[in-house]
Every structure is written in C-alpha cells, then in structure tokens.
PDB file of C-alpha atoms in Angstrom:
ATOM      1  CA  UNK N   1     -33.100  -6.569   5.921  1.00  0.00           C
ATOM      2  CA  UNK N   2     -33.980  -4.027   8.475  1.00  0.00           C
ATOM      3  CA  UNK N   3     -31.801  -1.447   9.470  1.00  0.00           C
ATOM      4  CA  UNK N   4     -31.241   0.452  12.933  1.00  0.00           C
ATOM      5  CA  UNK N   5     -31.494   4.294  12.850  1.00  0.00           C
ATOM      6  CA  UNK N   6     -27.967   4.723  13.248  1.00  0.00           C
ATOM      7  CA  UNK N   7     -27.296   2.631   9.829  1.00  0.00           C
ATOM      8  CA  UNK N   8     -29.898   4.251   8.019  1.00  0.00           C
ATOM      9  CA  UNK N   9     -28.227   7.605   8.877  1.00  0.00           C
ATOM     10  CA  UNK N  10     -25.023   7.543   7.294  1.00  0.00           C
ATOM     11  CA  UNK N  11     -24.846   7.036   3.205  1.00  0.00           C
ATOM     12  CA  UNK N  12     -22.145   4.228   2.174  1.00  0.00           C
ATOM     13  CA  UNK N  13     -19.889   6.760   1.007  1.00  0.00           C
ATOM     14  CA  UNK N  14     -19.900   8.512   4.749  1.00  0.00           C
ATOM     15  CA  UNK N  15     -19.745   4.219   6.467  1.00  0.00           C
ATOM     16  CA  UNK N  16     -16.055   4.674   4.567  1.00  0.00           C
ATOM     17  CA  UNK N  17     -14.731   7.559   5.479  1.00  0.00           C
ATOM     18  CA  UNK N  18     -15.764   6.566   8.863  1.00  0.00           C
ATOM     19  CA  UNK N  19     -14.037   3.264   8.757  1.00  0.00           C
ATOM     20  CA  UNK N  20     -11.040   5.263   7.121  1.00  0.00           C
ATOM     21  CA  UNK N  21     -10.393   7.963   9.635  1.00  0.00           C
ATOM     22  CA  UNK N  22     -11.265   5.033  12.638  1.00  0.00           C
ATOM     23  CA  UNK N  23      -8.395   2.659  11.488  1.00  0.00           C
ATOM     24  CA  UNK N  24      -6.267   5.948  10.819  1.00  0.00           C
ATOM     25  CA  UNK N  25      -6.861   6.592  14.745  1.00  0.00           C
ATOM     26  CA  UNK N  26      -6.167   3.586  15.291  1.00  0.00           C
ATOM     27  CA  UNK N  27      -2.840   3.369  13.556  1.00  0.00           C
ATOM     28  CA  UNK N  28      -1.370   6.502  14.977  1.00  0.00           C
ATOM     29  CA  UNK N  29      -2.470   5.540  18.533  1.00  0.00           C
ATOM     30  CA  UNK N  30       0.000   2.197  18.466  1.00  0.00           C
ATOM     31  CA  UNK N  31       2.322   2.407  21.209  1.00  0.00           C
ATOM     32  CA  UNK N  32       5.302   2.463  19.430  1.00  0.00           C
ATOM     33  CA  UNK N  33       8.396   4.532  18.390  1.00  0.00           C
ATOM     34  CA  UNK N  34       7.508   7.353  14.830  1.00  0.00           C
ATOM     35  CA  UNK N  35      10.165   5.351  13.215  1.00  0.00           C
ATOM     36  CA  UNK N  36       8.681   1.724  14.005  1.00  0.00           C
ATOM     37  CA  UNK N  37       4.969   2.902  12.975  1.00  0.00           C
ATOM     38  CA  UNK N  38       7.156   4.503   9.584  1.00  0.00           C
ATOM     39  CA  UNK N  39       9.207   1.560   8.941  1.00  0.00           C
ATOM     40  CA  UNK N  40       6.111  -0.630   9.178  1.00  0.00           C
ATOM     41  CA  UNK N  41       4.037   1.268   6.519  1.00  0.00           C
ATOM     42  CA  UNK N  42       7.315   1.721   3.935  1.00  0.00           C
ATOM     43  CA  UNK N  43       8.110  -2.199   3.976  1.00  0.00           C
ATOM     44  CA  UNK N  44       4.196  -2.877   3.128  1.00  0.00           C
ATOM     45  CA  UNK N  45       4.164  -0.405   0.684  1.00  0.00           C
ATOM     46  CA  UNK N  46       7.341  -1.694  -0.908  1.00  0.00           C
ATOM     47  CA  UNK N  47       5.795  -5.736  -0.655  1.00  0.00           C
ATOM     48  CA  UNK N  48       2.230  -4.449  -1.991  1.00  0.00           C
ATOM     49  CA  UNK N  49       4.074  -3.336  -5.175  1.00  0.00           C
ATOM     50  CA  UNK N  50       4.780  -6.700  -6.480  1.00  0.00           C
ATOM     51  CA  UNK N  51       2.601  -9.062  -8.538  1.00  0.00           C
ATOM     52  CA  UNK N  52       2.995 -11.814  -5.742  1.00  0.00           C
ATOM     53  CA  UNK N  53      -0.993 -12.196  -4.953  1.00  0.00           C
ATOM     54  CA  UNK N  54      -1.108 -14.250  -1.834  1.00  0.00           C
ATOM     55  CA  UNK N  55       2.574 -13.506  -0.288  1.00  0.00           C
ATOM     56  CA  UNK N  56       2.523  -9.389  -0.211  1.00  0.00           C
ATOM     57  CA  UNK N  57       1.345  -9.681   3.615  1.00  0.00           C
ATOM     58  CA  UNK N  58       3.444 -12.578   4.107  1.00  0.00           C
ATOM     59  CA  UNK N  59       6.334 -10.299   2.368  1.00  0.00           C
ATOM     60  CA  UNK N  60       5.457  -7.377   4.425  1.00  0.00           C
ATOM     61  CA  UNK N  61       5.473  -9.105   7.727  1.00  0.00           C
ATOM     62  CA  UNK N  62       8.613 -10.992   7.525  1.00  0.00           C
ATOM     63  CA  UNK N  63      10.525  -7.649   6.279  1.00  0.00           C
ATOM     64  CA  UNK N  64       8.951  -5.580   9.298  1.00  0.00           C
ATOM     65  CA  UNK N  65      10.201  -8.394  11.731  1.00  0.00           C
ATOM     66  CA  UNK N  66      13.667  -8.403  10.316  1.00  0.00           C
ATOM     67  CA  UNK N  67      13.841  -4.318  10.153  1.00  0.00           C
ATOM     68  CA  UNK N  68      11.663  -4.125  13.531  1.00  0.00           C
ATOM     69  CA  UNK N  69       8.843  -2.165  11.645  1.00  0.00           C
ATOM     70  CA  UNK N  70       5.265  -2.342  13.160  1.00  0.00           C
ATOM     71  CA  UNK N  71       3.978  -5.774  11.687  1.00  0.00           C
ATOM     72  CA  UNK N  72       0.569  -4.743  11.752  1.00  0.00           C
ATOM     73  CA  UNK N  73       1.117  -1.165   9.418  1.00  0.00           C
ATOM     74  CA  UNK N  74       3.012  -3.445   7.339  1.00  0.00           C
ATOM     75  CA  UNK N  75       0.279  -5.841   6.352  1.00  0.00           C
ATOM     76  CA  UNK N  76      -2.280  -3.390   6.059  1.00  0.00           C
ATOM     77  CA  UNK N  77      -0.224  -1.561   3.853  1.00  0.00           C
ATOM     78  CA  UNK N  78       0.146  -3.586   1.492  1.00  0.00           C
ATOM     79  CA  UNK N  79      -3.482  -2.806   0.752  1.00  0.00           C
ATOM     80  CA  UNK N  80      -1.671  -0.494  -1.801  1.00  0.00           C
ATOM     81  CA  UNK N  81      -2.396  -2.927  -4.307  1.00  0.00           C
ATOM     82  CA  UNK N  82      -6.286  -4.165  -4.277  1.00  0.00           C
ATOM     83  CA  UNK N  83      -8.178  -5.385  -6.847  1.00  0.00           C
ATOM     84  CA  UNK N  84      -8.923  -1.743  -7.460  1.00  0.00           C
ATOM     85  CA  UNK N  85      -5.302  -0.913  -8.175  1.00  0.00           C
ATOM     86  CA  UNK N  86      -4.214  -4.105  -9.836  1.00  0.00           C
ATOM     87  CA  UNK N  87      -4.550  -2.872 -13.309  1.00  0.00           C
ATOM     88  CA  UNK N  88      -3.208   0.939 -13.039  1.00  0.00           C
ATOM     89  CA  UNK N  89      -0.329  -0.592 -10.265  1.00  0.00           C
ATOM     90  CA  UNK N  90       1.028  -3.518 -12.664  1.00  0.00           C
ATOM     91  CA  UNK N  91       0.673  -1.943 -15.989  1.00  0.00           C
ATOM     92  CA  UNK N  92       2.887   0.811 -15.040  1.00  0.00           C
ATOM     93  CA  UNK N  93       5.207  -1.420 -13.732  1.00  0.00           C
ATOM     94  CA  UNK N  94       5.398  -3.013 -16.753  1.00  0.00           C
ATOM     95  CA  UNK N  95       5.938   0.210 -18.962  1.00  0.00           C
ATOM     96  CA  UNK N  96       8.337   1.047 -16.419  1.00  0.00           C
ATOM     97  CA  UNK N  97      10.250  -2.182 -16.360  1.00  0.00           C
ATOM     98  CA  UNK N  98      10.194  -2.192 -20.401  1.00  0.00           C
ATOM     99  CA  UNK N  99      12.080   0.881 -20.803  1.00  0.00           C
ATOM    100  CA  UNK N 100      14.973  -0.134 -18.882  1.00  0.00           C
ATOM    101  CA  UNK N 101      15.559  -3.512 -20.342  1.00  0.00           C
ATOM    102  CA  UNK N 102      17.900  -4.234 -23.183  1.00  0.00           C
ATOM    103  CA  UNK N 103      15.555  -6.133 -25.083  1.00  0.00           C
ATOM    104  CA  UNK N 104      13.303  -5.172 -28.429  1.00  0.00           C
ATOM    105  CA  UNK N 105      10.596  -3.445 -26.329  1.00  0.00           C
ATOM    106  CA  UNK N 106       8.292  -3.606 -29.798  1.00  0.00           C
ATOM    107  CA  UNK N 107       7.401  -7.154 -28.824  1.00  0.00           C
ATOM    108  CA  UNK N 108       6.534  -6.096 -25.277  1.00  0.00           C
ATOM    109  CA  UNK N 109       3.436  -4.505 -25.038  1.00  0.00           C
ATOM    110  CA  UNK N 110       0.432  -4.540 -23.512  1.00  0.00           C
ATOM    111  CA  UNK N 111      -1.627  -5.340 -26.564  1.00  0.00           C
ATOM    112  CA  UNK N 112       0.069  -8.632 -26.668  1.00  0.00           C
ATOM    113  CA  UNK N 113      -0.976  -9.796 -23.557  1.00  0.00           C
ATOM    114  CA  UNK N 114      -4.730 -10.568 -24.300  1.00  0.00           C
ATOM    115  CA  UNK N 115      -4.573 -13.935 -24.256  1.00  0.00           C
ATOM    116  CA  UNK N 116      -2.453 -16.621 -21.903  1.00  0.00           C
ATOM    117  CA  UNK N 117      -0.957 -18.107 -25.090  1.00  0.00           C
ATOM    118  CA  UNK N 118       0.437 -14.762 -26.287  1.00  0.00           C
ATOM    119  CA  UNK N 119       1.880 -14.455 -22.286  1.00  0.00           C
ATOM    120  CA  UNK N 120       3.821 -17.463 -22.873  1.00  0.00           C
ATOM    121  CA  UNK N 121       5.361 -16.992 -25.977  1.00  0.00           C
ATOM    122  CA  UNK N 122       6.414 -13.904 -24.429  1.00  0.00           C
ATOM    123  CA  UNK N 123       7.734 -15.693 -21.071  1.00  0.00           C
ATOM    124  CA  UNK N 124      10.985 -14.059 -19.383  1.00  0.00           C
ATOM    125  CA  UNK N 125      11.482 -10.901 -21.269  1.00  0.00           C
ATOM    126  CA  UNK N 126       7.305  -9.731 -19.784  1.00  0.00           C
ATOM    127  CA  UNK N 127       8.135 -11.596 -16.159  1.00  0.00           C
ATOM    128  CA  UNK N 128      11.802  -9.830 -16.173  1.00  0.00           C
ATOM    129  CA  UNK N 129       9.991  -5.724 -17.455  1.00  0.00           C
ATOM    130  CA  UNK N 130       7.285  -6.184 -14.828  1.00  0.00           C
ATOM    131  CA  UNK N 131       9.457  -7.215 -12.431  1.00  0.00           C
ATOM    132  CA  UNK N 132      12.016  -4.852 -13.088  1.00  0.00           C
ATOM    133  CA  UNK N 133       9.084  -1.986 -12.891  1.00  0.00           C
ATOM    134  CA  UNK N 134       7.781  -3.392  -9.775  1.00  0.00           C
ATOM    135  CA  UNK N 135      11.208  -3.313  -7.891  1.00  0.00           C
ATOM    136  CA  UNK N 136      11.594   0.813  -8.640  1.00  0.00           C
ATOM    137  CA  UNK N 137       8.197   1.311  -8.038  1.00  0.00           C
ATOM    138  CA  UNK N 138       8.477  -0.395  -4.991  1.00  0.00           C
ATOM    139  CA  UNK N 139      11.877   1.260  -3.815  1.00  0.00           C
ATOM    140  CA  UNK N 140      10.262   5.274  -4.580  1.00  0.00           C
ATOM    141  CA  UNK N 141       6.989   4.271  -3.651  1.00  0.00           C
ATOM    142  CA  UNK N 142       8.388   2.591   0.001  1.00  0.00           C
ATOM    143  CA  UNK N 143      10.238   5.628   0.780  1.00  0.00           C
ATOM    144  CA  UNK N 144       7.780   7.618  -0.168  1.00  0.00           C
ATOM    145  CA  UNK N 145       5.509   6.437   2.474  1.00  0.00           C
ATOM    146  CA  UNK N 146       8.263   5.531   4.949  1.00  0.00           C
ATOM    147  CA  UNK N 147       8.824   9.412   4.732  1.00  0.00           C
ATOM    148  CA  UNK N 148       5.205  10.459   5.164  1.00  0.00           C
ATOM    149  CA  UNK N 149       4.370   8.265   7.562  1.00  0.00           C
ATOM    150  CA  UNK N 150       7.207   9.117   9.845  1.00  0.00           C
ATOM    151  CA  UNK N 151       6.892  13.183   9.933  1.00  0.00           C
ATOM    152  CA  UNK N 152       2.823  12.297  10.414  1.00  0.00           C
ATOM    153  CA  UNK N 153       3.649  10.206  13.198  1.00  0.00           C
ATOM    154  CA  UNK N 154       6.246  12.430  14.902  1.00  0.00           C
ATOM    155  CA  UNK N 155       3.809  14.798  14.539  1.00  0.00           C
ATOM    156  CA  UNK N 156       0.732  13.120  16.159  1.00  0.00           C
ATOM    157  CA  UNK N 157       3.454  12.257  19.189  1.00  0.00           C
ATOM    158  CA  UNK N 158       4.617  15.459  19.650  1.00  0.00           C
ATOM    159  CA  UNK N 159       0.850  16.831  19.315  1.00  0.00           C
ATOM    160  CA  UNK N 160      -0.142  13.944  22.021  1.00  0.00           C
ATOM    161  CA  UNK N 161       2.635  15.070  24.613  1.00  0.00           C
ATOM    162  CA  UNK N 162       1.823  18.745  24.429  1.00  0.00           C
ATOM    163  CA  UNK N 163      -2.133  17.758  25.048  1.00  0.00           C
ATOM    164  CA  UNK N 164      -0.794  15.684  28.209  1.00  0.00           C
ATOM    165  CA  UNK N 165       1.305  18.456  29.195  1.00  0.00           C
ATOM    166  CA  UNK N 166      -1.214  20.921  29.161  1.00  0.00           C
ATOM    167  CA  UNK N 167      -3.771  18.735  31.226  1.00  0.00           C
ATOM    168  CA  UNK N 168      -1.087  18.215  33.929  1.00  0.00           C
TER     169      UNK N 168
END
C-alpha cells in the first residue's frame, strides 16, 4: 500500500492525538448552551458504565433527549467503556457491587467466573453485585464528567466571546 507524504509523516501514535484533539474541537465548537454540551457528556458517561453491550448509545441518546443534553456528546461518550476498558470498568463494578450486598460475598468472586457454567450457578447474586457496582459507578462517574465538561465548556465560551470582542 503506498502512502502520500503527508501519511508517512506522522507516526500512529501522533494520527491519534490528532484525531483526539480534532473531535475535541469539534465538540466544544457545537452551537449549544455549556450546560447542554455538559448534560450530554454526563448521561453517556453514566449509560457507558453499564454491561448493556449494544444499548449504551441507545441508553445515552434517549436520556439526553429526555434531559435535553447534546445527543451527539452523549453517544460518543459512552466510548467510556471500549473493549479496552471492559475488563478494568466491569470488574470494579463488580467488587464494588459485592461489598454492598447482603449476601456471602465468599462465593462471589472473580475466580469463580472462569467458566459460563460457574456464571450460572452463580446467577442473581453476580447479575445483582455488578449491577449494583455499575449503578454507583455510573452516578460518581456521570457527575464527574457532567462537572468537567461544563466548567471546560463555559470556559471555551467565555474564551470564544472575548476573541470576538477583541476583533470587533
């Protein structure tokens, strides 16, 4: 495969951070309210926290349109959780979700989910930890970045109106 200059200049690592700080342009220049752009990000966070592979967007979408967040933060948010991030995410849902429930949390544990026959002899008590987890995680983790996201974006506006002011 033959490569232009311009490809053959940058190193993959460098093609990311491109990408990255591109789609983070892109992001802050939506023409919508801090609190929209915010709200957007915080309800994909909180969807991309739960084990529901296939519905997170679908999650993160419909709770933006209800709570009039930006539809399109939402769904790329909820990139939180990748295939990268499965593992670490879930996991520590799990322990999470395990030391809150009233159950014997020795038969809960991660060794005992090697195989799918040990996962259903466990059944509720490992759906009912990881879900528990995943519902704190997601409530921190959504404000979290509903927080962040909104002083960044307030910021970026109020940066944006001075630069508009000053070429006036």
């Amino acid at each position: 495969m033959l490569l232009s200059a311009r490809q053959r200049r940058y190193t993959w690592q460098q093609r990311w951070q491109r990408r990255c700080r591109y789609w983070y342009y892109r992001a802050l220049r939506l023409e919508a309210c801090p609190k929209a752009l915010a709200r957007g990000i915080g309800l994909g966070v909180f969807a991309g926290c739960f084990p529901l592979f296939g519905l997170q967007i679908l999650i993160g979408v419909s709770l933006a349109t209800l709570l009039r967040g930006n539809k399109v933060l939402a769904a790329a948010a909820t990139w939180i959780s990748n295939p990268f991030t499965y593992l670490p995410l879930f996991s520590f849902n799990f322990q999470l979700g395990r030391l809150f429930l009233p159950t014997d949390n020795r038969l809960l544990t991660l060794e005992k989910l090697s195989s799918w026959q040990s996962l259903q002899e466990l059944g509720s008590d490992f759906l009912h930890a990881l879900m528990l987890g995943s519902v704190l995680v997601a409530i921190a983790l959504g404000f979290a970045a509903y927080w962040i996201s909104l002083n960044l974006a307030r910021r970026h506006h109020h940066r944006r109106r001075l630069r508009r002011a000053a070429s006036d």
